[in-house]
Short mmCIF file of C-alpha atoms and ligand atoms in Angstrom, two decimals:
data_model
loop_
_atom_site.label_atom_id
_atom_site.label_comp_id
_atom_site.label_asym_id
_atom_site.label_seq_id
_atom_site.Cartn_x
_atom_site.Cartn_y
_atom_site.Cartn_z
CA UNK A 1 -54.35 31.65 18.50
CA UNK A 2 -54.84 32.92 22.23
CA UNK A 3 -51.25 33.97 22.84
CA UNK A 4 -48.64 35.52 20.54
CA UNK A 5 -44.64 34.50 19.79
CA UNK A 6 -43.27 37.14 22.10
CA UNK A 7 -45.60 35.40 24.42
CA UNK A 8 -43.78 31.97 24.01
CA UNK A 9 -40.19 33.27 23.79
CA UNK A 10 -40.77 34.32 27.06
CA UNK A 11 -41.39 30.78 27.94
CA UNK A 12 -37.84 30.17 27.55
CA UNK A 13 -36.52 33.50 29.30
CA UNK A 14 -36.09 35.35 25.84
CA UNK A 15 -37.85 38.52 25.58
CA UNK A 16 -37.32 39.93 22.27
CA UNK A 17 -38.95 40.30 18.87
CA UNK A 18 -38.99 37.65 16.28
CA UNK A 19 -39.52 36.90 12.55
CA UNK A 20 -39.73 34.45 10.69
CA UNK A 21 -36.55 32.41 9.25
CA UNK A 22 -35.14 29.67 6.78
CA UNK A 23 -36.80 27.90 4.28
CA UNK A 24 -37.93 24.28 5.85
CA UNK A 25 -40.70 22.61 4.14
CA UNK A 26 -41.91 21.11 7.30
CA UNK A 27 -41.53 23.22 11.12
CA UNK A 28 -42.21 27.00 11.21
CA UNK A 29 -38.94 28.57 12.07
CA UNK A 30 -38.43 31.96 13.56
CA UNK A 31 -35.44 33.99 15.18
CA UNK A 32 -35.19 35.51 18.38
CA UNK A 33 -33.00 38.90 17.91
CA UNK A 34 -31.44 38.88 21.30
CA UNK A 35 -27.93 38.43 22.55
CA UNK A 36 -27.27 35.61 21.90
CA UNK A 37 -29.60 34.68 18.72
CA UNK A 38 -31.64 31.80 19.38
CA UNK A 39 -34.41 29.78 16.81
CA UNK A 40 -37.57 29.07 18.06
CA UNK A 41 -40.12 26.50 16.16
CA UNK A 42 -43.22 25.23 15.87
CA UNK A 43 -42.76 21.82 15.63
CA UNK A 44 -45.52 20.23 12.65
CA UNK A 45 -47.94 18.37 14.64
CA UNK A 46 -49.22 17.13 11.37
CA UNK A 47 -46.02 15.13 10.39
CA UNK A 48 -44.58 14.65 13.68
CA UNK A 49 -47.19 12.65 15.93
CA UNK A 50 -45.52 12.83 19.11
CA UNK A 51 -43.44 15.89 19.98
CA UNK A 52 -42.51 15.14 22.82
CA UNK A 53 -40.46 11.92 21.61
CA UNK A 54 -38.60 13.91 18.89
CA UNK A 55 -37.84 16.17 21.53
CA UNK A 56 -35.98 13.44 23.44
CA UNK A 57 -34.11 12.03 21.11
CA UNK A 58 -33.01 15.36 20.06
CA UNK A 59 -31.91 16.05 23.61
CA UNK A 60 -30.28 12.42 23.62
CA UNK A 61 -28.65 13.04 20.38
CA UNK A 62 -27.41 16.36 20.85
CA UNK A 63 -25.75 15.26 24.57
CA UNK A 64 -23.74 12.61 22.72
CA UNK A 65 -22.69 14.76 20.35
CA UNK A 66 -21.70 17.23 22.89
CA UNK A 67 -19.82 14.82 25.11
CA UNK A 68 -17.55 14.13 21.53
CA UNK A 69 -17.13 17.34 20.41
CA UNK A 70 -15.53 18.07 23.50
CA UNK A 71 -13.52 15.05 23.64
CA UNK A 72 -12.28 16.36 20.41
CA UNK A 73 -11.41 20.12 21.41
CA UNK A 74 -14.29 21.23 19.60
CA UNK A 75 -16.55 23.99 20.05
CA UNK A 76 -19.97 22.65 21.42
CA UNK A 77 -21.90 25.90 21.10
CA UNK A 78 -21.54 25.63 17.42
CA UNK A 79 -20.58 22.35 16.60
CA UNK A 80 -24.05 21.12 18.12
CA UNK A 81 -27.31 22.06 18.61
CA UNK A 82 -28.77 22.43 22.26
CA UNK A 83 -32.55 22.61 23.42
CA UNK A 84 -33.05 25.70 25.19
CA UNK A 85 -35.13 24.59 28.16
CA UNK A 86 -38.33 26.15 29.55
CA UNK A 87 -38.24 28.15 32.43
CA UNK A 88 -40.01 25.40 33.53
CA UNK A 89 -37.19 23.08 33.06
CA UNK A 90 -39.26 21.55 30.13
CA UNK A 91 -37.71 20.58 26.63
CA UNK A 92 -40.69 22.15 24.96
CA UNK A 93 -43.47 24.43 25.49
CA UNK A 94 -46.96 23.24 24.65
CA UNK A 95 -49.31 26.28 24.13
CA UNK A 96 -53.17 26.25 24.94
CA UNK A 97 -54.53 25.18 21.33
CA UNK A 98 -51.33 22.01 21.75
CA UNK A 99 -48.82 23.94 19.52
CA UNK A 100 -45.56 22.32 20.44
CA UNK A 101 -42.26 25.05 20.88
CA UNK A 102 -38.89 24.63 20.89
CA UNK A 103 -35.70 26.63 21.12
CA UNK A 104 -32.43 25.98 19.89
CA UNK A 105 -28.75 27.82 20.30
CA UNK A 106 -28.50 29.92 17.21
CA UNK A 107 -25.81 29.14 15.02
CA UNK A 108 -23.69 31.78 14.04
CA UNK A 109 -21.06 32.99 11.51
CA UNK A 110 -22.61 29.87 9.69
CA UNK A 111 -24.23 29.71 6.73
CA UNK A 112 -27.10 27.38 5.40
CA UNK A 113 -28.04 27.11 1.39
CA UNK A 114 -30.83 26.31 -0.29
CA UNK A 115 -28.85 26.09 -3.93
CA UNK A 116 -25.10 24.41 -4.57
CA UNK A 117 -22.88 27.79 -5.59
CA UNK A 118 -20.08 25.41 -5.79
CA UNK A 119 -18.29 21.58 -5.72
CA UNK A 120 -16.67 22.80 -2.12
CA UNK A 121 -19.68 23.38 -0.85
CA UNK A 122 -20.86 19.71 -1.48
CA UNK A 123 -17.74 18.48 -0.32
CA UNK A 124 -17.76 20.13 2.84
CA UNK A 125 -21.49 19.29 3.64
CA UNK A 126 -20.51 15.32 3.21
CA UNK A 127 -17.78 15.97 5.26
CA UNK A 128 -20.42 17.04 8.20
CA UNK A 129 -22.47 14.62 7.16
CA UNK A 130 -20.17 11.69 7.00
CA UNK A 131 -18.81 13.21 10.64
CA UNK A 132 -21.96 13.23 12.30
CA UNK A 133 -22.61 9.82 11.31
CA UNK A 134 -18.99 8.69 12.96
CA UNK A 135 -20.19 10.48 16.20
CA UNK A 136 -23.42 8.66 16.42
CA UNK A 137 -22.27 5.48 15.60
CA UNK A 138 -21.94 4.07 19.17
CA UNK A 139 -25.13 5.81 20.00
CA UNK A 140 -27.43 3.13 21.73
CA UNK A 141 -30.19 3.38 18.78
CA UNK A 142 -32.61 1.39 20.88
CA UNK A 143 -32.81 4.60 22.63
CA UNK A 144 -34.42 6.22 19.41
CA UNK A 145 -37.77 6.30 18.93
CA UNK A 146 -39.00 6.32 15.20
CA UNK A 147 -40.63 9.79 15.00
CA UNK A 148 -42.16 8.91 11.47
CA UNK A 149 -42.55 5.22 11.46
CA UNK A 150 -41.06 3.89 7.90
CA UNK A 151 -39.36 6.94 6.68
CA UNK A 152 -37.92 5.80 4.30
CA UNK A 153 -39.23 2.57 3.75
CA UNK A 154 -39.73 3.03 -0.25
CA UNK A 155 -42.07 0.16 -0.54
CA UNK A 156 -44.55 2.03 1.57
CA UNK A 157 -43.99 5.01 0.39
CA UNK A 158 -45.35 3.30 -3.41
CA UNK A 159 -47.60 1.45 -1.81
CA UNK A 160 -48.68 4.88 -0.50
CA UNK A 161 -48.61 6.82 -3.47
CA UNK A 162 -50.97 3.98 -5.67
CA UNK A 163 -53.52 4.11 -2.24
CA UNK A 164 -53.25 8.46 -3.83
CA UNK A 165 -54.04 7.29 -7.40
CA UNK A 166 -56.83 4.90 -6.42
CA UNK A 167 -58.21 7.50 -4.52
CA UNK A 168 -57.93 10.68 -6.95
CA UNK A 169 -59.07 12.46 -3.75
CA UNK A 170 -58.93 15.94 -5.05
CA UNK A 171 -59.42 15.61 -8.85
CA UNK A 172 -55.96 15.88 -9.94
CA UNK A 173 -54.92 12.52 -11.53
CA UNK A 174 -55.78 13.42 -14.77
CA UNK A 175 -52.81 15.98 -15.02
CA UNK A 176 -50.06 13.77 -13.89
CA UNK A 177 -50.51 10.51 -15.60
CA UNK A 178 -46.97 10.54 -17.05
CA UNK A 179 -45.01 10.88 -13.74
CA UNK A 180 -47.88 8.46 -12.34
CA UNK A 181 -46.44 6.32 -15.26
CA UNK A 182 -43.29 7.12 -14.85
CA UNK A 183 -43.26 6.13 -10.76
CA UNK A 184 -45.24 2.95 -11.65
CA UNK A 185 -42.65 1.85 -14.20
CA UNK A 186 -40.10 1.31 -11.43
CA UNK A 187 -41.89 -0.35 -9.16
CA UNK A 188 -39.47 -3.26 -9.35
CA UNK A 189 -36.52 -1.54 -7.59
CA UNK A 190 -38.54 0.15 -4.62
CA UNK A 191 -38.01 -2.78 -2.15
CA UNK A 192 -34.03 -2.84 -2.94
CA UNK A 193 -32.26 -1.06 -0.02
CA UNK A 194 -35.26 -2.25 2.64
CA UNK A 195 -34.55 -6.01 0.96
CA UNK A 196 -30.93 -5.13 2.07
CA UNK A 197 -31.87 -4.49 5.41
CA UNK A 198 -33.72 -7.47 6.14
CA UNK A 199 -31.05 -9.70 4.81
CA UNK A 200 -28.41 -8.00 6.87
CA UNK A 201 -26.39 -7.33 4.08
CA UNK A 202 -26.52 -3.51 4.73
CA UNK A 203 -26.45 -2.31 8.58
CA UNK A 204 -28.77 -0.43 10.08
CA UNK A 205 -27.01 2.91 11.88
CA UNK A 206 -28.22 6.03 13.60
CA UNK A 207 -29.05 8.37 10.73
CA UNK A 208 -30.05 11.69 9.79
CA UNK A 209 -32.76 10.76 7.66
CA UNK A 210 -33.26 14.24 6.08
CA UNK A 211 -29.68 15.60 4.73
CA UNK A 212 -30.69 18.20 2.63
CA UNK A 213 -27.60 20.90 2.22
CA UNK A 214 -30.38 23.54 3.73
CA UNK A 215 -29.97 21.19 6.89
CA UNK A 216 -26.28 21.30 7.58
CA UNK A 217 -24.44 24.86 8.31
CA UNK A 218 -21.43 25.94 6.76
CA UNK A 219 -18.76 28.25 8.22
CA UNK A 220 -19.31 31.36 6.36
CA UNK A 221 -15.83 32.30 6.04
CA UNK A 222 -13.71 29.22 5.93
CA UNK A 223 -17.03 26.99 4.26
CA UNK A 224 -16.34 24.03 6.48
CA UNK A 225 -18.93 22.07 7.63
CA UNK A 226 -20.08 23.44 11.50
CA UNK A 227 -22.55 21.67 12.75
CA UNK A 228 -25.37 19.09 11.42
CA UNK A 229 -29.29 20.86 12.26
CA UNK A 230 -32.73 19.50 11.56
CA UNK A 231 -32.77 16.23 13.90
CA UNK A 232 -35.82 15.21 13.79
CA UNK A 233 -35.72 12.46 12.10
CA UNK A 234 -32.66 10.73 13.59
CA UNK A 235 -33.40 7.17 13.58
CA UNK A 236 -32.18 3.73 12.73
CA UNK A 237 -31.65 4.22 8.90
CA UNK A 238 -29.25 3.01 6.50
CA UNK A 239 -26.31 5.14 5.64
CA UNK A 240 -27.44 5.04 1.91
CA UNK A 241 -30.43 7.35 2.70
CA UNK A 242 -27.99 9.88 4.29
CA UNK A 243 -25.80 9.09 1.49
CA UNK A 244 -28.72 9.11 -1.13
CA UNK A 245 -30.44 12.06 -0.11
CA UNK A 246 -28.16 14.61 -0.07
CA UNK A 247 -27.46 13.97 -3.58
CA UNK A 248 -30.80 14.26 -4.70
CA UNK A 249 -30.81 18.11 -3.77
CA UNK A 250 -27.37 18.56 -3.44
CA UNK A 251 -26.28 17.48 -6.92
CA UNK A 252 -28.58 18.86 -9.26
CA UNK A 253 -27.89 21.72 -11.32
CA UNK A 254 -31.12 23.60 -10.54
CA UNK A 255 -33.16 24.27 -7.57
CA UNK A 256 -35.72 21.37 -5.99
CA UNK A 257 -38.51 23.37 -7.53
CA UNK A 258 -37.31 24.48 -10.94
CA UNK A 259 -40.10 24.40 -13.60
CA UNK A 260 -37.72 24.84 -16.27
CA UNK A 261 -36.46 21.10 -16.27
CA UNK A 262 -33.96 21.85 -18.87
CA UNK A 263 -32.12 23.51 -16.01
CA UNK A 264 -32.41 20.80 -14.40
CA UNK A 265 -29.63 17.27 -14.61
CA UNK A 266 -27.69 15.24 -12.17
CA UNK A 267 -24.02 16.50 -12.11
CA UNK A 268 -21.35 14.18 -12.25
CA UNK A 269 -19.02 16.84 -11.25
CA UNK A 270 -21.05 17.49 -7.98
CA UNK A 271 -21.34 13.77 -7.60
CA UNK A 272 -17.89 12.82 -7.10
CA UNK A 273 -17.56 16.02 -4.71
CA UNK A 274 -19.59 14.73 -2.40
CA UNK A 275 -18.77 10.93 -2.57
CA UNK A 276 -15.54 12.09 -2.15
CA UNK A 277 -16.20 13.98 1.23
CA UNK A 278 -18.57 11.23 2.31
CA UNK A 279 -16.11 8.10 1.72
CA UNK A 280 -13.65 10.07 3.31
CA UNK A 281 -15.24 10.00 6.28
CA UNK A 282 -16.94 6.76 6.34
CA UNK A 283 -16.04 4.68 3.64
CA UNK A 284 -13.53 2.34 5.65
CA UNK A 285 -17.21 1.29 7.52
CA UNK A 286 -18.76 0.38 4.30
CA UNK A 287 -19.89 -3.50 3.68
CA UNK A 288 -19.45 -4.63 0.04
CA UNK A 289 -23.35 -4.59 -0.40
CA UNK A 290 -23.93 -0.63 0.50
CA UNK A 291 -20.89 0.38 -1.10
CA UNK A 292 -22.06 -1.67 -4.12
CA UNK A 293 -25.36 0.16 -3.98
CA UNK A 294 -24.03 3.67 -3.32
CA UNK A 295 -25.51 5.09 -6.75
CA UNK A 296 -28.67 3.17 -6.67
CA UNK A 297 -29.29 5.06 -3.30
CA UNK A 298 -28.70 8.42 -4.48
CA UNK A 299 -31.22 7.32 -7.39
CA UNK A 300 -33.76 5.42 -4.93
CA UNK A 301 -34.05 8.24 -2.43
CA UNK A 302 -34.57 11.12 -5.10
CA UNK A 303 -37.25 8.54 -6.55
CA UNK A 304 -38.74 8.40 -3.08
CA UNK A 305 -38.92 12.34 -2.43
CA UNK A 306 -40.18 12.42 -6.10
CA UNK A 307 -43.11 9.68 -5.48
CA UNK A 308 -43.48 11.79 -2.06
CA UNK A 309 -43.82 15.01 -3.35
CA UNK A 310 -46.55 13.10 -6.26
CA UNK A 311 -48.90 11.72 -3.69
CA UNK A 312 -48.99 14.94 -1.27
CA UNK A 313 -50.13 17.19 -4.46
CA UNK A 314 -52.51 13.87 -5.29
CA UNK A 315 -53.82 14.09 -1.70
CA UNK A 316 -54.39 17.67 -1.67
CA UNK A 317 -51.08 18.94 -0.73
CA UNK A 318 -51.53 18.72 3.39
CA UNK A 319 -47.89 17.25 4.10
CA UNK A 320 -45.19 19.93 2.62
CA UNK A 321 -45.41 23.16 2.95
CA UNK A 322 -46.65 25.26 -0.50
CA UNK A 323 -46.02 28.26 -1.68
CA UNK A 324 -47.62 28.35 -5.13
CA UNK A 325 -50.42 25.94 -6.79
CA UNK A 326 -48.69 22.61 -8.01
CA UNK A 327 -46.00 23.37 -6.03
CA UNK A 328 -45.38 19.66 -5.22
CA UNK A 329 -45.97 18.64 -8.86
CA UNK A 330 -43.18 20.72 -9.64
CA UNK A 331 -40.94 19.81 -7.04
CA UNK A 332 -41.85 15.84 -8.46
CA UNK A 333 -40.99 16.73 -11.92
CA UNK A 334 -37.69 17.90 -11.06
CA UNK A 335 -37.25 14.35 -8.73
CA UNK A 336 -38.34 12.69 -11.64
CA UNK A 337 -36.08 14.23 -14.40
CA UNK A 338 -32.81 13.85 -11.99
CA UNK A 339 -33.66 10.06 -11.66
CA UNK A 340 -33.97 9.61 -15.67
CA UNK A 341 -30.54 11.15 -15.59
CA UNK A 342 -29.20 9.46 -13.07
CA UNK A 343 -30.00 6.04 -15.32
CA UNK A 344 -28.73 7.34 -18.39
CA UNK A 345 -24.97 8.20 -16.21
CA UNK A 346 -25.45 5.25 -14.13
CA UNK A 347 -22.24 3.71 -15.10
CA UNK A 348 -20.14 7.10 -15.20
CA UNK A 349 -21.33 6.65 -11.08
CA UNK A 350 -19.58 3.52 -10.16
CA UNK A 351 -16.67 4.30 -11.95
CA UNK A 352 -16.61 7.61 -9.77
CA UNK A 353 -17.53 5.87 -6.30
CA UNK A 354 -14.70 2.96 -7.62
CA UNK A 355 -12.14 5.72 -7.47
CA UNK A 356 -13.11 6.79 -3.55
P1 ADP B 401 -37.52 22.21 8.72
O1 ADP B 401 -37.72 20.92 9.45
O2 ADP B 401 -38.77 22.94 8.48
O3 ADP B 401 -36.69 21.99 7.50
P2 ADP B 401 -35.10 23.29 9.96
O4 ADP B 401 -34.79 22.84 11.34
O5 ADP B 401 -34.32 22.67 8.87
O6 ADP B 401 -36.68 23.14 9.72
O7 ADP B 401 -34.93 24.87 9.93
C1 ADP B 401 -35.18 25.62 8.75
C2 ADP B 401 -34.00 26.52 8.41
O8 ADP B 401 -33.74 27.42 9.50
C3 ADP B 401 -32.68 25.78 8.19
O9 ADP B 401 -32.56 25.33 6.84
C4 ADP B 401 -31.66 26.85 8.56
O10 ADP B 401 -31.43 27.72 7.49
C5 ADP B 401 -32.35 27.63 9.67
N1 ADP B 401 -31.96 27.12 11.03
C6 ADP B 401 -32.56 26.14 11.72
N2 ADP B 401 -31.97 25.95 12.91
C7 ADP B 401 -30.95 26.83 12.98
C8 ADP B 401 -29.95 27.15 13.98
N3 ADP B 401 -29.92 26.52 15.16
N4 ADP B 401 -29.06 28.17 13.71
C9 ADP B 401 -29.13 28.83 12.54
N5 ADP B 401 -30.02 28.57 11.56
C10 ADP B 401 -30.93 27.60 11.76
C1 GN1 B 402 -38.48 17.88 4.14
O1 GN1 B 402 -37.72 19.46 6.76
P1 GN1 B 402 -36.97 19.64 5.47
O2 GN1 B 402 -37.49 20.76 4.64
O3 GN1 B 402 -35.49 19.73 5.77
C2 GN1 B 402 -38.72 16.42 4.47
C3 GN1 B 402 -37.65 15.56 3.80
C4 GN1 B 402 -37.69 15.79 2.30
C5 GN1 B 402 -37.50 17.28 2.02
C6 GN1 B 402 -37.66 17.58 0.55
C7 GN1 B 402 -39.57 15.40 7.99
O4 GN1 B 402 -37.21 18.27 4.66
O5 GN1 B 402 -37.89 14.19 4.08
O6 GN1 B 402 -36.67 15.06 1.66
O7 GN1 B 402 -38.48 18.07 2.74
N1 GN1 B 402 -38.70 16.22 5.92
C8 GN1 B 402 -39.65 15.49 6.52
O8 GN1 B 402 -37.17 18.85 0.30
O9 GN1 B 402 -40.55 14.92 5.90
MG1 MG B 403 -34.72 21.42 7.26
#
């Protein structure tokens, strides 16, 4: 590397030190201690192909939401993010070995976690979730491009994950035959939601794509949802994935990574919290097929992540970020052990999303 982070802060008219921040599994994220704070990242070249169009959508996205927020006597510098241009007027900076920088509006007094504490805190990050979904919903999605081209198009992602078995590039099928077995076993269901799609029985909408509770910021007094981060991967999507994912982190009892699985189950409790915030804010939009298939998503997309997290340790671990050995194996065993659970309360679920 030929130039150092101070050097690209000053890119953007910020001259101050940095470290690194937050706990991502896909950008490097660092903070720039000046006044105001700002976050400056790396984007991953590796996962996103073309910076530069996640960089406009994420200026597209983030006008909208701006031009709403302020419609509805909100705060904009918090409520949103906004790309920090260049001094060169740019929305990123490219360095000299094609690193791609960016640099957001820090946001402050706010609070991200990487662990539920507490059903409020669920609650509150549907709430933002559900909101930013109503904001974006007469955002022209042909104006999106698809930064990674069938997200969450579960089919492929199987289809992907057998190409990882077939190929045992790095030696490490042996050790995983059960959740191999345990992935192939439900092959059956991964072509449900996309099925959906095609039929036009559930809409596609502008979506998050990626709503982790570590990617939505939480007032850290009141604990009201403040503003929705991580946009790369707005796209088309269905509102189940939105709906889906944030359950899969967001509703287990133990972290993503736990190795001691019997930490690990799907709360009910934490469940109904956030369908509760969600529906609140978007279940009037809801055709009878997605609402139908509300706990099926929750159970698809933490299938998906699982069978995600499966192939990238079978592949040699070169898509999420590590930070032990088998890291991925045991972030797919806890995937894995929430979807079991998920079939065994499967019932207990549509009662709870009958009651929203
Ligand atoms: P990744 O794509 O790697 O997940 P994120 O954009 O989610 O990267 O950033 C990683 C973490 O950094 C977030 O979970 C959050 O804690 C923190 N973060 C990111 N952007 C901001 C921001 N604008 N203000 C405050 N914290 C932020
Ligand atoms: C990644 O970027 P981050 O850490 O918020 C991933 C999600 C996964 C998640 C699993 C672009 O999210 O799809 O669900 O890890 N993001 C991308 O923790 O692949
Ligand atoms: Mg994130």
């Amino acid at each position: 590397m030929s130039y150092t982070l101070s050097d690209v802060v000053r890119k953007f008219s910020v001259d101050v030190d940095i470290a690194p921040y937050g706990n991502g599994h896909i950008n490097d994220t660092y903070v720039a201690d000046s006044t105001p704070r700002y976050i400056l990242q790396r984007i991953n070249s590796n996962v996103f192909k073309n910076p530069s169009q996640v960089m406009e959508n994420i200026l597209n996205v983030t006008e909208h939401l701006r031009k709403k927020i302020i419609e509805n006597g909100g705060d904009e510098n918090r409520e949103t993010l906004r790309v920090i241009k260049t001094v060169d007027g740019k929305n990123f900076y490219e360095a000299d070995d094609g690193s791609v920088f960016r640099m957001f509006n820090f946001i402050e007094n706010a609070v991200s976690y990487d662990a539920v504490e507490n059903p409020n805190q669920l609650l509150e990050a549907a709430r933002a979730f559900g909101k930013f979904q109503n904001m974006l919903a007469d955002f022209p999605a042909n104006k999106l491009y698809e930064t990674i081209p069938d997200f969450h198009d579960t089919r492929k992602r199987f289809e992907n994950l057998r190409r990882a078995v077939e190929a045992d590039k790095v030696g490490r099928l042996s050790s995983v035959k059960e959740e191999v077995e345990f992935a192939f076993a439900r092959e059956a269901e991964v072509g449900t939601i996309v099925d959906a799609i095609a039929d036009g029985s559930v809409p596609l909408r502008v979506t998050h794509n990626d709503t982790k509770l570590n990617n939505v910021m939480l007032d850290e007094k009141t604990g009201e949802g403040v503003c929705v981060i991580d946009l790369d991967t707005v796209m088309p999507g269905s509102l189940l994935y939105d709906y889906g994912d944030a359950l899969r982190f967001g509703a287990s009892t133990g972290a993503e990574d736990e190795v001691d699985l019997s930490k690990i189950e799907f709360s009910l409790e934490l469940f109904e919290a956030f369908t509760k915030g969600f529906l609140g804010e978007v279940g009037s939009k809801l055709t009878p097929r997605e609402r139908e298939l509300l706990p099926f998503g929750a159970k698809i997309m933490t299938y998906e992540c699982g069978i995600r997290f499966l192939t990238d340790y079978l592949e040699g671990d070169t898509y999420f970020k590590i930070h032990r050995e088998h890291h991925n194996l045991d972030r797919c065993r806890t995937q894995f052990k929430l979807v079991a659970d998920m079939e065994k309360k499967a019932e207990e679920m549509h009662n709870i999303v009958a009651k929203y």
